DNA sequence: TCCCTCCTTGTTTTT
DNA sequence: CAAGGAGGGA
């Protein structure tokens, strides 16, 4: 597999072979699409409604720019949000041109950001080989920081801190730009300080998190106009997919890069903006014309996907939103069926009815690949899975635990990371006691203390520590053995293909054996996954390449060869389409979700409505909406009301079907039901916001430096004190290691920073 | 150091 | 209800 992030170092010597690119055929496009393709110069916003051929416009436009010679491939920057989208873009443009395109900048925001950052890492205090941390690593780091400050993880949940920091990064805010007011009310007022320290730690670890990949770019651009100028001039044409999902940081990044040529083309649909909760700013797309003066706006409103009823139902629904640019989708298609709305008794019946319909369609010859169940929340898939298993209908759950997020894969990768980059403390900590080797928190604390005092990485500290008597003999031997293994594996890298090295590492470390001895039912699958990992490794040039790839590419596309119905969340369904779509769980509290209602106000309700719009517009020919009268939430049975979105669907496009199993539900609508619903939702989870004032924590009580000897010089004969061994006298000095004759403990080798002069 | 029990907490998720 | 984390006891 070619490395999808194989960007050229910019700008390279022109490729020797001028490629025989063919001009894309514009006659196949409709009027709007052609306008969007031909408006090459200047800022352009393409408002592409669902199913209006957005990708086609984007790819044809790219092909056009390249084929007419308006720009060389490396002068074109095309950014997407997912690797899948980037891959698709590459493939389709290559197909249009009839030849592969080399050295162009097509990738996700993060991949492109990483590429730029590696070239200028020094100016933000990183080395070019910095590690990219994922959210799991981040969390680990934040927990450490909380602990170091004696901050109660119950009052200040690490997850919350992580979220706050991430949101700040989304907005392009470095720690020095957090206003006092803002810092004060986040996470008991700790967040601002923690953010600063978190960044310091990352720098010390030579690591960047996902947010940093863009945030550091912004800093580089800000501090170094020459570098910025280089990229501004290089990128003659910039294309952005899914612009409605960009956050402030991404917007600033794009605006900075587009300053020289102003040829930026953003494609998006404000009605499909469903990621505000992770920092996306619909405002970016709503404001485009002000941000880029002289911008041309092209609307794509001819829908090639859905039947008129489906389209009208979706349009009628989304028309209730206030903050939108507004589009009127239309279609040439024949009428088709109305959107079917069905009430059922409970979740089980819902699953039963849906699966019956699936079976009926399947026996009529419809492929399962053409059907999908789209749910609001992940837990909803369970009932469908159970039912599908009973009926022996093949299914796939999309967006479950991803391959690279599985425990065993992350462990294996941590081993590789330590071998490739010994300073990777996060990875080291993850595997130092996996499998269990008796190097628990106590030994680790020792390492930490030393590493902090000496400003070194854990592995470096460990190398030093095993030379001394600081550790108990057993721990010392184990740690020494582990370090020897690291060295050994590192030396293998030069001599052996990296998949073999990996297998060796997994075997020799005892990691494989650990799972082989594990009697739980998952163990076998985990071993399978490890094999799969080794197999996947063969596709990469080197371990380094592989690690870069997986830190950025967390996707796992399954083979789509066999016929299976898809189960996924509405979020996961964006960008996909199916002949038949089932939309269960349209109930107040679940969809729109109670949490959105409680926390996000009217804006959040509009986002939920957009989510409903996305769901409906995934359907080509058939859409079924379901609502149950009773649903089990957190183990309790609740009576629930049909979603307001059901009421908002235009009557003429909806067939409100035989009222199945509404015996209790609708009848009780007048009073008791809604009251009970209200009580249940009011009572449960949404008090997480209640903030109690915490006593101020005395951070001085935590001491990082063990002794005071770190920067002291010791001379032979000097009296000293050591935390563990007590008083003694220096008998020899070897650099920062001392031989001490202890009064009680005999002669020991210890590290200077562990003793203090008395 | 490890294991067990108790308690809390429950969307959506890419990179 | 169910999972994950924290804290306590062996």
XYZ file of C-alpha atoms (C1' of nucleotides) in Angstrom:
783
model
C 0.000 0.000 0.000
C 1.421 3.388 -0.916
C 1.865 5.727 1.996
C -1.029 8.140 1.763
C 1.031 10.838 3.408
C 3.803 10.763 0.942
C 3.977 14.476 0.458
C 6.937 15.805 -1.365
C 9.257 18.112 0.389
C 8.133 21.316 -1.110
C 8.756 22.301 -3.806
C 10.657 19.485 -5.454
C 12.318 19.470 -8.832
C 9.641 18.968 -11.451
C 9.046 15.343 -12.298
C 10.934 14.319 -15.414
C 7.926 12.870 -17.189
C 5.292 15.465 -18.035
C 2.137 13.545 -17.511
C -0.366 13.032 -20.288
C -3.317 14.245 -18.251
C -6.621 14.281 -20.004
C -9.052 17.125 -19.537
C -12.092 16.213 -17.492
C -15.400 16.108 -19.285
C -17.500 19.042 -18.134
C -20.561 18.181 -20.225
C -21.536 15.545 -17.723
C -22.071 18.254 -15.103
C -25.182 20.265 -14.415
C -25.189 24.048 -14.513
C -24.334 24.610 -10.854
C -21.678 21.962 -10.832
C -20.035 23.438 -13.893
C -20.002 26.883 -12.343
C -18.332 25.449 -9.270
C -15.713 23.724 -11.372
C -15.010 26.645 -13.675
C -14.775 29.347 -11.028
C -11.144 28.452 -10.535
C -9.704 31.749 -9.360
C -10.691 33.728 -6.318
C -12.536 32.546 -3.227
C -15.441 30.219 -3.899
C -17.977 28.721 -1.550
C -19.850 25.741 -2.880
C -22.988 25.092 -0.887
C -23.601 21.513 -1.724
C -26.842 20.051 -0.452
C -27.085 16.397 0.404
C -26.696 14.182 -2.631
C -25.947 16.994 -5.083
C -22.643 15.627 -6.342
C -20.252 17.475 -4.100
C -17.390 15.028 -4.423
C -17.791 15.061 -8.132
C -17.399 18.827 -8.217
C -14.402 18.722 -5.961
C -12.583 16.080 -7.946
C -13.434 17.518 -11.340
C -12.247 20.892 -10.169
C -8.962 19.435 -8.997
C -8.529 17.554 -12.236
C -9.304 20.711 -14.165
C -6.653 22.716 -12.323
C -4.033 20.053 -12.919
C -4.944 19.191 -16.484
C -5.015 22.792 -17.685
C -1.629 23.348 -16.102
C -2.874 26.143 -13.864
C -0.805 24.641 -11.119
C 1.620 21.825 -10.577
C 0.449 19.104 -8.229
C 2.572 20.362 -5.351
C 1.011 23.777 -5.669
C -2.397 22.392 -4.857
C -3.553 21.815 -1.299
C -6.695 19.784 -0.746
C -7.792 19.096 2.809
C -10.404 16.741 4.161
C -11.431 15.517 7.574
C -11.103 11.800 7.118
C -8.513 9.644 5.512
C -11.246 7.924 3.623
C -12.263 11.172 1.963
C -8.639 11.965 1.129
C -8.111 8.549 -0.376
C -11.267 8.815 -2.420
C -10.225 12.202 -3.712
C -6.847 10.885 -4.821
C -8.334 7.913 -6.541
C -11.088 9.769 -8.320
C -8.859 12.556 -9.560
C -6.366 10.024 -10.841
C -9.194 8.253 -12.616
C -10.411 11.492 -14.184
C -6.947 12.426 -15.398
C -6.144 8.910 -16.493
C -2.868 8.929 -14.628
C -1.694 8.951 -11.031
C -0.781 12.305 -9.528
C 2.506 12.580 -7.722
C 3.634 14.977 -5.052
C 0.456 16.772 -4.300
C -0.847 17.869 -0.981
C -4.013 15.934 -0.468
C -4.703 14.781 3.048
C -6.498 15.403 6.265
C -6.000 18.634 8.145
C -3.964 16.690 10.644
C -1.776 14.894 8.147
C -0.958 18.086 6.297
C -0.438 19.902 9.583
C 1.938 17.181 10.754
C 3.826 17.405 7.507
C 4.331 21.136 7.817
C 5.126 20.897 11.504
C 7.812 18.266 11.020
C 9.608 20.678 8.741
C 9.542 23.452 11.330
C 9.358 21.572 14.594
C 12.303 23.397 16.121
C 10.584 26.738 16.130
C 8.010 25.406 18.578
C 10.542 23.513 20.656
C 10.043 20.061 19.169
C 12.342 17.767 17.271
C 11.269 16.756 13.765
C 10.683 13.186 14.888
C 8.107 14.154 17.526
C 5.548 11.558 18.555
C 1.870 12.126 17.877
C -0.239 11.308 20.914
C -3.805 10.178 20.626
C -6.542 10.969 23.091
C -5.725 7.975 25.245
C -2.167 9.180 25.723
C -3.450 12.669 26.415
C -5.693 11.432 29.136
C -2.901 9.507 30.761
C -0.768 12.607 30.801
C -3.503 14.753 32.265
C -4.125 12.239 35.016
C -0.476 12.458 35.923
C -0.646 16.215 36.065
C -3.714 16.128 38.285
C -2.013 13.744 40.615
C 1.138 15.836 40.729
C -0.946 18.764 41.889
C -3.025 16.816 44.321
C -6.121 17.753 42.457
C -9.055 15.514 43.231
C -9.927 13.617 40.083
C -13.489 13.422 41.297
C -14.024 17.136 41.435
C -11.929 17.773 38.359
C -12.382 14.811 36.055
C -9.398 14.273 33.760
C -11.783 13.854 30.869
C -13.211 17.278 31.472
C -9.765 18.836 31.559
C -8.925 17.048 28.363
C -12.074 18.385 26.782
C -11.399 21.941 27.867
C -7.847 21.895 26.571
C -8.990 20.406 23.332
C -11.681 23.043 22.890
C -9.114 25.752 23.482
C -6.906 24.212 20.870
C -9.852 23.965 18.512
C -10.174 27.696 18.839
C -6.529 28.257 18.072
C -5.716 29.366 21.610
C -2.264 28.739 23.024
C -1.940 28.766 26.851
C -0.774 32.379 26.891
C -3.937 33.421 25.132
C -6.404 32.050 27.601
C -8.126 34.992 29.197
C -8.283 35.066 32.969
C -12.039 35.069 32.917
C -12.127 31.982 30.791
C -9.482 30.146 32.756
C -11.225 30.941 36.007
C -14.426 29.041 35.501
C -13.017 25.999 33.738
C -12.391 22.911 35.871
C -12.402 24.682 39.224
C -10.013 27.242 37.840
C -7.295 24.676 37.369
C -7.639 24.296 33.646
C -5.608 27.267 32.481
C -2.601 26.358 34.606
C -2.935 22.702 33.687
C -3.047 23.609 30.024
C 0.249 25.421 30.253
C 1.850 22.588 32.081
C 0.396 20.022 29.772
C 2.035 21.806 26.866
C 5.320 21.882 28.750
C 5.116 18.168 29.352
C 4.379 17.505 25.709
C 7.412 19.492 24.707
C 9.535 17.561 27.177
C 8.211 14.338 25.731
C 8.915 15.559 22.219
C 5.270 14.935 21.514
C 2.290 16.688 19.999
C -1.372 15.862 20.321
C -3.799 16.134 17.438
C -4.726 19.687 18.253
C -1.076 20.696 18.289
C -0.578 19.591 14.720
C -2.529 22.658 13.646
C -2.000 24.886 16.662
C 1.782 24.697 16.380
C 1.495 25.451 12.677
C -0.335 28.624 13.597
C 2.438 29.544 15.991
C 5.045 28.895 13.322
C 3.113 31.007 10.841
C 2.765 33.779 13.378
C 6.385 33.826 14.452
C 8.016 33.236 11.140
C 6.536 35.254 8.282
C 9.130 33.850 5.943
C 7.949 30.296 6.441
C 4.359 31.363 6.126
C 5.206 33.250 2.947
C 6.791 30.147 1.500
C 3.637 28.096 1.942
C 1.365 30.938 0.893
C 3.208 31.198 -2.386
C 3.455 27.505 -2.868
C -0.239 26.753 -2.517
C -1.800 28.441 -5.485
C -5.040 26.581 -5.081
C -6.632 25.413 -1.886
C -9.649 23.133 -1.673
C -11.512 22.264 1.473
C -14.037 19.506 1.890
C -16.793 19.540 4.539
C -16.121 23.165 5.361
C -19.042 23.263 7.794
C -17.024 21.003 10.083
C -13.981 23.234 10.381
C -13.138 24.704 13.753
C -11.671 28.114 14.440
C -8.110 26.826 14.412
C -8.583 25.200 11.052
C -10.189 28.342 9.743
C -7.226 30.454 10.879
C -4.862 27.931 9.365
C -6.655 28.032 6.014
C -6.959 31.799 6.036
C -3.247 32.147 6.704
C -2.358 29.859 3.820
C -4.777 31.460 1.386
C -3.488 34.988 1.916
C -1.217 35.192 -1.113
C -3.335 33.787 -3.919
C -6.835 33.937 -2.445
C -7.749 30.872 -4.440
C -9.619 28.978 -1.834
C -12.593 26.825 -2.611
C -14.625 25.527 0.276
C -17.302 22.935 -0.176
C -19.832 22.211 2.486
C -23.412 22.151 3.663
C -24.458 24.132 6.693
C -27.451 21.843 7.086
C -25.140 18.921 7.695
C -23.075 20.503 10.415
C -23.291 17.966 13.236
C -19.961 18.291 14.986
C -20.203 21.519 16.935
C -19.699 19.503 20.121
C -16.178 18.821 19.063
C -15.388 22.353 18.121
C -16.788 22.732 14.605
C -17.994 26.241 13.906
C -20.990 26.531 11.595
C -20.172 30.208 11.703
C -17.228 29.558 9.409
C -19.471 28.634 6.531
C -22.136 31.188 7.369
C -19.483 33.929 7.397
C -17.540 32.882 4.324
C -18.448 35.855 2.195
C -17.278 38.303 4.836
C -14.097 36.368 5.524
C -13.090 36.177 1.898
C -14.157 39.371 0.156
C -15.236 38.983 -3.419
C -16.217 35.404 -2.770
C -18.382 33.670 -5.251
C -21.111 31.450 -3.845
C -22.391 28.544 -5.874
C -25.368 26.526 -4.726
C -25.804 22.923 -5.696
C -29.463 22.122 -5.267
C -30.183 19.366 -7.725
C -30.314 16.151 -5.769
C -29.435 12.900 -7.496
C -29.998 10.623 -4.588
C -33.431 10.575 -3.030
C -37.020 10.359 -4.131
C -39.155 13.519 -3.955
C -40.996 12.386 -0.837
C -37.823 11.716 1.075
C -36.295 14.946 -0.099
C -39.396 16.954 0.743
C -39.713 15.362 4.153
C -36.107 16.184 4.946
C -36.386 19.692 3.537
C -39.555 20.368 5.488
C -37.833 19.306 8.654
C -34.655 21.312 8.185
C -36.654 24.393 7.214
C -37.518 24.722 10.909
C -33.955 25.722 11.657
C -33.313 29.425 12.024
C -29.594 29.707 11.464
C -28.988 28.390 7.995
C -28.128 29.795 4.616
C -31.104 28.065 3.056
C -31.257 25.883 0.009
C -34.067 24.403 -2.003
C -33.271 20.905 -3.102
C -35.097 19.411 -6.034
C -34.943 16.217 -8.018
C -35.919 14.712 -11.342
C -36.804 11.426 -9.771
C -40.173 9.771 -9.812
C -42.323 10.099 -6.790
C -41.609 6.870 -4.925
C -42.857 5.967 -1.482
C -43.613 8.288 1.361
C -41.504 8.242 4.472
C -43.038 5.624 6.745
C -43.511 6.464 10.403
C -44.282 3.607 12.787
C -45.043 3.543 16.464
C -44.090 0.447 18.433
C -44.457 -0.684 22.026
C -40.817 -0.891 23.013
C -37.279 -1.301 21.763
C -37.626 -5.017 21.311
C -40.632 -4.691 19.133
C -38.848 -1.970 17.219
C -35.971 -4.316 16.465
C -38.397 -7.069 15.537
C -40.366 -4.908 13.140
C -37.275 -3.460 11.501
C -35.715 -6.867 11.025
C -38.923 -8.281 9.601
C -38.919 -5.543 7.025
C -35.271 -6.271 6.301
C -36.123 -9.900 5.703
C -39.019 -9.037 3.444
C -36.869 -6.752 1.336
C -34.075 -9.262 1.296
C -36.299 -12.054 0.037
C -37.596 -9.678 -2.610
C -34.042 -9.466 -3.847
C -32.756 -6.322 -2.184
C -29.151 -6.552 -1.148
C -28.378 -6.149 2.552
C -25.588 -3.791 1.574
C -28.304 -1.405 0.449
C -29.838 -1.191 3.916
C -28.802 0.559 7.073
C -30.090 1.122 10.581
C -29.050 4.576 11.746
C -29.258 5.257 15.458
C -28.686 8.279 17.641
C -26.542 6.587 20.258
C -24.268 3.594 20.134
C -26.090 1.517 22.721
C -29.140 1.348 20.463
C -27.435 -1.078 18.116
C -27.563 -3.849 20.700
C -31.190 -4.771 20.359
C -30.835 -4.845 16.611
C -27.786 -7.044 16.806
C -29.587 -9.512 19.036
C -32.516 -9.717 16.676
C -30.343 -9.996 13.569
C -28.396 -12.833 15.150
C -31.613 -14.721 15.860
C -32.719 -14.288 12.281
C -29.251 -15.136 10.963
C -29.079 -11.920 8.979
C -25.464 -10.851 8.428
C -24.703 -7.386 9.750
C -21.788 -5.122 10.494
C -21.532 -2.477 13.148
C -19.668 0.470 11.771
C -17.662 2.681 14.062
C -17.351 0.318 16.989
C -14.014 -0.175 18.655
C -11.487 0.607 15.997
C -8.609 -1.691 15.305
C -5.870 0.612 16.469
C -7.730 1.506 19.619
C -7.882 -2.024 20.897
C -5.882 -2.661 23.986
C -3.596 -5.306 22.532
C -2.836 -3.244 19.460
C -2.071 -0.185 21.511
C 0.206 -2.227 23.767
C 2.057 -3.671 20.807
C 2.424 -0.232 19.292
C 3.756 1.087 22.582
C 6.533 -1.509 22.417
C 7.362 -0.405 18.906
C 7.328 3.216 19.928
C 9.790 2.684 22.745
C 12.074 0.760 20.448
C 11.962 3.409 17.740
C 11.956 6.399 20.041
C 13.438 5.589 23.461
C 12.335 8.925 24.882
C 8.675 8.057 24.441
C 7.759 8.015 28.121
C 4.077 7.561 27.534
C 4.661 4.398 25.579
C 7.243 3.188 28.050
C 4.892 3.580 30.973
C 2.210 1.728 29.166
C 4.251 -1.419 28.705
C 6.836 -1.359 31.467
C 4.677 -3.727 33.491
C 2.730 -5.403 30.690
C 2.989 -8.318 30.951
C 3.396 -8.143 34.704
C 7.075 -8.148 35.569
C 6.936 -6.748 39.056
C 7.804 -3.249 37.919
C 4.777 -1.640 39.512
C 3.942 1.890 40.574
C 6.642 1.852 43.217
C 9.490 1.237 40.797
C 7.921 3.601 38.323
C 7.769 6.340 40.910
C 11.481 5.933 41.467
C 12.060 6.344 37.768
C 9.856 9.392 37.630
C 11.600 11.099 40.463
C 14.967 10.582 38.879
C 13.806 11.488 35.389
C 12.276 14.727 36.620
C 15.251 15.643 38.699
C 17.637 15.064 35.842
C 15.345 16.303 33.105
C 15.642 13.039 31.271
C 13.334 10.504 29.767
C 12.254 7.488 31.772
C 14.335 5.093 29.726
C 17.420 7.245 30.203
C 16.692 7.419 33.917
C 16.227 3.674 34.009
C 19.583 3.136 32.339
C 21.130 5.123 35.102
C 19.143 3.592 37.897
C 20.092 0.012 37.126
C 23.721 0.966 37.562
C 23.033 1.698 41.189
C 21.609 0.087 44.294
C 18.580 2.359 44.508
C 16.217 -0.405 43.439
C 15.574 -3.671 45.154
C 17.712 -6.361 43.553
C 14.768 -8.072 41.939
C 13.374 -4.922 40.360
C 16.860 -3.912 39.356
C 17.442 -7.184 37.571
C 14.072 -7.074 35.821
C 14.461 -3.501 34.696
C 17.986 -4.159 33.520
C 16.740 -7.133 31.560
C 14.033 -5.065 29.948
C 16.487 -2.367 28.936
C 18.770 -5.023 27.470
C 15.822 -6.288 25.481
C 15.066 -2.812 24.190
C 18.668 -2.486 23.035
C 18.579 -5.911 21.508
C 15.378 -5.174 19.577
C 16.737 -1.848 18.447
C 19.761 -3.618 17.022
C 17.527 -6.098 15.230
C 15.917 -3.271 13.284
C 19.008 -2.914 11.161
C 19.329 -6.605 10.534
C 15.820 -7.923 10.077
C 12.640 -6.961 8.241
C 10.496 -4.955 10.626
C 7.508 -7.319 10.676
C 9.859 -10.030 11.935
C 11.322 -7.671 14.497
C 7.835 -6.934 15.685
C 6.984 -10.574 16.044
C 10.213 -11.094 17.939
C 9.420 -8.219 20.259
C 5.968 -9.525 20.992
C 7.303 -13.004 21.688
C 10.415 -12.120 23.651
C 8.674 -9.559 25.774
C 6.237 -12.213 26.888
C 3.354 -10.216 25.500
C 2.079 -12.959 23.228
C 2.430 -15.475 26.025
C 0.390 -13.252 28.285
C -2.627 -13.535 26.025
C -2.007 -17.179 25.298
C -2.269 -17.867 29.020
C -5.370 -15.737 29.316
C -8.444 -17.875 29.629
C -11.021 -15.207 28.844
C -12.951 -15.637 25.632
C -11.498 -12.484 24.042
C -7.911 -13.656 24.321
C -7.987 -15.575 21.097
C -9.316 -12.640 19.154
C -6.590 -10.485 20.594
C -3.921 -12.867 19.379
C -5.573 -12.781 15.989
C -5.427 -9.011 16.006
C -1.750 -9.068 16.853
C -1.121 -11.323 13.886
C -3.120 -8.949 11.753
C -0.955 -6.099 12.999
C 2.220 -7.875 11.971
C 0.681 -8.561 8.595
C -0.291 -4.924 8.154
C 3.252 -3.869 9.007
C 4.555 -5.448 5.867
C 2.858 -2.709 3.861
C 5.206 -0.084 5.211
C 8.745 0.827 4.423
C 9.860 1.021 8.006
C 8.575 0.972 11.548
C 8.856 4.734 11.624
C 6.628 5.046 8.563
C 4.157 2.706 10.113
C 3.998 4.601 13.380
C 3.459 7.889 11.595
C 0.708 6.308 9.592
C -1.206 4.799 12.436
C -0.943 7.839 14.635
C -2.807 9.750 11.966
C -4.927 7.063 10.380
C -7.236 5.552 12.869
C -9.684 4.184 10.362
C -10.521 0.630 9.646
C -12.491 -0.108 6.550
C -13.784 -3.568 6.515
C -13.950 -5.558 3.375
C -17.288 -4.829 1.754
C -17.362 -7.993 -0.264
C -20.093 -9.865 1.525
C -23.681 -8.808 1.815
C -24.379 -7.260 5.211
C -26.746 -4.722 6.637
C -25.028 -1.781 8.327
C -25.688 -0.607 11.865
C -24.228 2.749 12.774
C -24.800 6.072 14.418
C -26.232 8.988 12.491
C -22.897 10.729 12.859
C -21.157 7.778 11.310
C -23.543 7.802 8.379
C -22.677 11.238 7.077
C -21.433 10.994 3.540
C -22.963 7.567 2.964
C -26.145 6.559 1.189
C -28.393 3.515 1.163
C -31.380 2.330 -0.780
C -33.297 1.757 2.428
C -32.718 3.496 5.720
C -34.242 2.602 9.090
C -34.333 5.371 11.654
C -35.318 3.978 15.045
C -35.610 5.705 18.374
C -37.177 8.979 17.319
C -38.346 9.845 20.801
C -38.071 12.923 22.955
C -35.080 12.539 25.214
C -33.295 10.120 22.939
C -33.608 12.029 19.696
C -33.381 14.944 20.225
C -31.096 13.787 22.977
C -31.923 15.066 26.432
C -28.392 16.135 27.043
C -28.358 18.324 23.970
C -31.634 19.843 25.067
C -30.397 20.551 28.572
C -26.931 21.755 27.855
C -26.910 23.296 24.458
C -30.122 25.280 24.278
C -31.780 26.133 20.967
C -28.558 25.815 19.002
C -28.167 22.232 20.134
C -31.744 21.460 19.194
C -31.006 22.747 15.724
C -27.986 20.502 15.541
C -30.114 17.522 16.546
C -32.496 18.501 13.777
C -29.641 18.608 11.303
C -28.755 15.128 12.467
C -32.283 14.021 11.636
C -31.892 15.698 8.269
C -28.651 13.844 7.642
C -30.389 10.594 8.562
C -33.291 11.064 6.193
C -31.144 12.240 3.310
C -29.051 9.070 3.460
C -31.995 7.218 1.914
C -32.327 6.774 -1.812
C -35.733 5.129 -2.034
C -37.092 4.144 1.362
C -36.951 5.680 4.801
C -38.626 4.231 7.880
C -38.895 6.235 11.068
C -39.708 4.458 14.334
C -40.678 5.554 17.786
C -41.330 3.349 20.777
C -43.768 4.080 23.572
C -41.498 2.622 26.218
C -37.793 2.495 26.400
C -35.270 1.138 28.826
C -32.773 3.788 29.850
C -30.078 2.939 32.394
C -32.004 -0.076 33.453
C -35.242 1.769 34.063
C -38.343 1.524 31.953
C -39.656 4.844 30.845
C -42.641 5.942 28.889
C -41.507 8.212 26.132
C -43.141 10.556 23.658
C -42.615 10.575 19.906
C -39.886 12.953 18.824
C -40.891 16.473 17.924
C -39.077 15.818 14.653
C -41.804 13.351 13.733
C -44.412 16.045 14.172
C -42.310 18.377 12.090
C -42.263 16.110 9.041
C -44.662 17.460 6.401
C -47.856 15.367 6.373
C -48.008 15.084 2.602
C -44.704 13.226 2.445
C -45.280 10.923 5.353
C -47.359 7.840 5.810
C -48.129 7.553 9.496
C -48.579 3.865 9.628
C -50.749 1.422 11.437
C -50.359 2.397 15.047
C -48.596 -0.674 16.295
C -48.560 -1.366 19.996
C -49.490 2.046 21.171
C -51.930 0.615 23.676
C -50.563 2.432 26.658
C -48.483 5.103 25.104
C -50.693 7.508 23.283
C -53.600 6.880 25.569
C -51.679 8.153 28.523
C -50.392 11.137 26.665
C -52.617 13.659 28.334
C -50.889 13.750 31.658
C -49.039 11.083 33.520
C -46.695 10.022 30.788
C -45.087 13.301 30.027
C -44.832 14.109 33.651
C -43.042 10.890 34.387
C -40.760 11.402 31.462
C -39.889 14.819 32.659
C -39.076 13.592 36.127
C -36.845 10.802 34.999
C -34.792 12.966 32.713
C -34.556 15.802 35.150
C -33.279 13.537 37.836
C -30.481 11.623 36.264
C -27.248 12.438 34.637
C -27.420 16.046 33.861
C -26.336 17.315 37.200
C -22.751 16.705 36.307
C -22.521 20.439 35.998
C -23.335 21.177 39.548
C -20.068 22.562 40.728
C -19.264 22.509 44.345
C -16.650 24.884 45.490
C -13.525 22.971 46.302
C -11.076 23.825 49.034
C -7.962 25.295 47.525
C -5.275 22.769 47.186
C -1.836 23.412 48.493
C 0.343 22.489 45.585
C 3.449 22.926 47.693
C 2.642 19.721 49.493
C 3.705 17.842 46.436
C 7.401 17.591 45.970
C 9.000 16.437 42.783
C 12.639 16.764 43.654
C 13.753 13.953 45.918
C 16.760 15.462 47.605
C 18.601 18.666 47.110
C 21.608 17.092 45.565
C 20.627 17.441 41.943
C 22.845 20.398 41.285
C 25.341 19.931 44.078
C 28.890 18.720 43.892
C 29.949 16.000 46.293
C 33.436 15.242 47.471
C 34.948 12.095 48.873
C 34.572 11.932 52.613
C 31.482 14.099 52.711
C 28.586 13.129 55.005
C 25.273 12.682 53.250
C 21.703 11.568 53.845
C 19.694 9.204 51.625
C 15.931 8.683 51.887
C 16.137 4.926 51.880
C 19.594 4.038 53.189
C 20.020 6.750 55.805
C 23.281 8.481 56.700
C 26.602 7.679 55.105
C 29.905 8.950 53.807
C 31.000 9.428 50.189
C 33.819 7.068 49.299
C 33.986 7.650 45.540
C 32.496 9.964 42.907
C 31.893 8.779 39.324
C 30.170 11.565 37.440
C 26.701 11.796 38.912
C 26.949 8.436 40.614
C 28.325 8.116 44.106
C 29.684 5.209 46.069
C 28.529 5.653 49.617
C 29.570 3.841 52.754
C 26.301 3.875 54.689
C 26.280 3.676 58.444
C 23.665 0.954 58.515
C 23.273 -0.321 54.957
C 26.785 -1.046 53.819
C 28.364 0.281 50.622
C 25.972 1.213 47.812
C 26.056 2.909 44.457
C 23.502 5.708 44.424
C 22.624 8.630 42.248
C 23.692 12.080 43.265
C 20.234 13.562 42.982
C 18.943 11.131 45.598
C 21.198 12.288 48.381
C 21.577 15.505 50.247
C 24.556 16.865 52.030
C 24.332 17.063 55.803
C 1.383 -6.181 44.448
C -2.819 -7.822 43.239
C -7.514 -8.654 43.573
C -11.999 -7.647 44.855
C -15.826 -4.709 45.941
C -18.110 -0.479 45.988
C -19.510 3.627 43.733
C -20.301 6.639 39.992
C -21.730 7.629 35.650
C -24.060 7.275 31.657
C -24.399 11.145 23.337
C -22.429 11.936 19.172
C -16.159 10.982 17.495
C -12.148 12.106 13.717
C -7.419 12.741 13.808
C -28.251 -2.149 34.081
C -23.277 -2.412 33.095
C -18.669 -0.754 32.882
C -14.844 1.499 34.556
C -12.309 3.644 38.261
C -10.881 4.168 42.949
C -9.843 2.486 47.290
C -9.206 -0.974 50.684
C -7.736 -5.367 52.325
C -4.943 -9.653 52.012
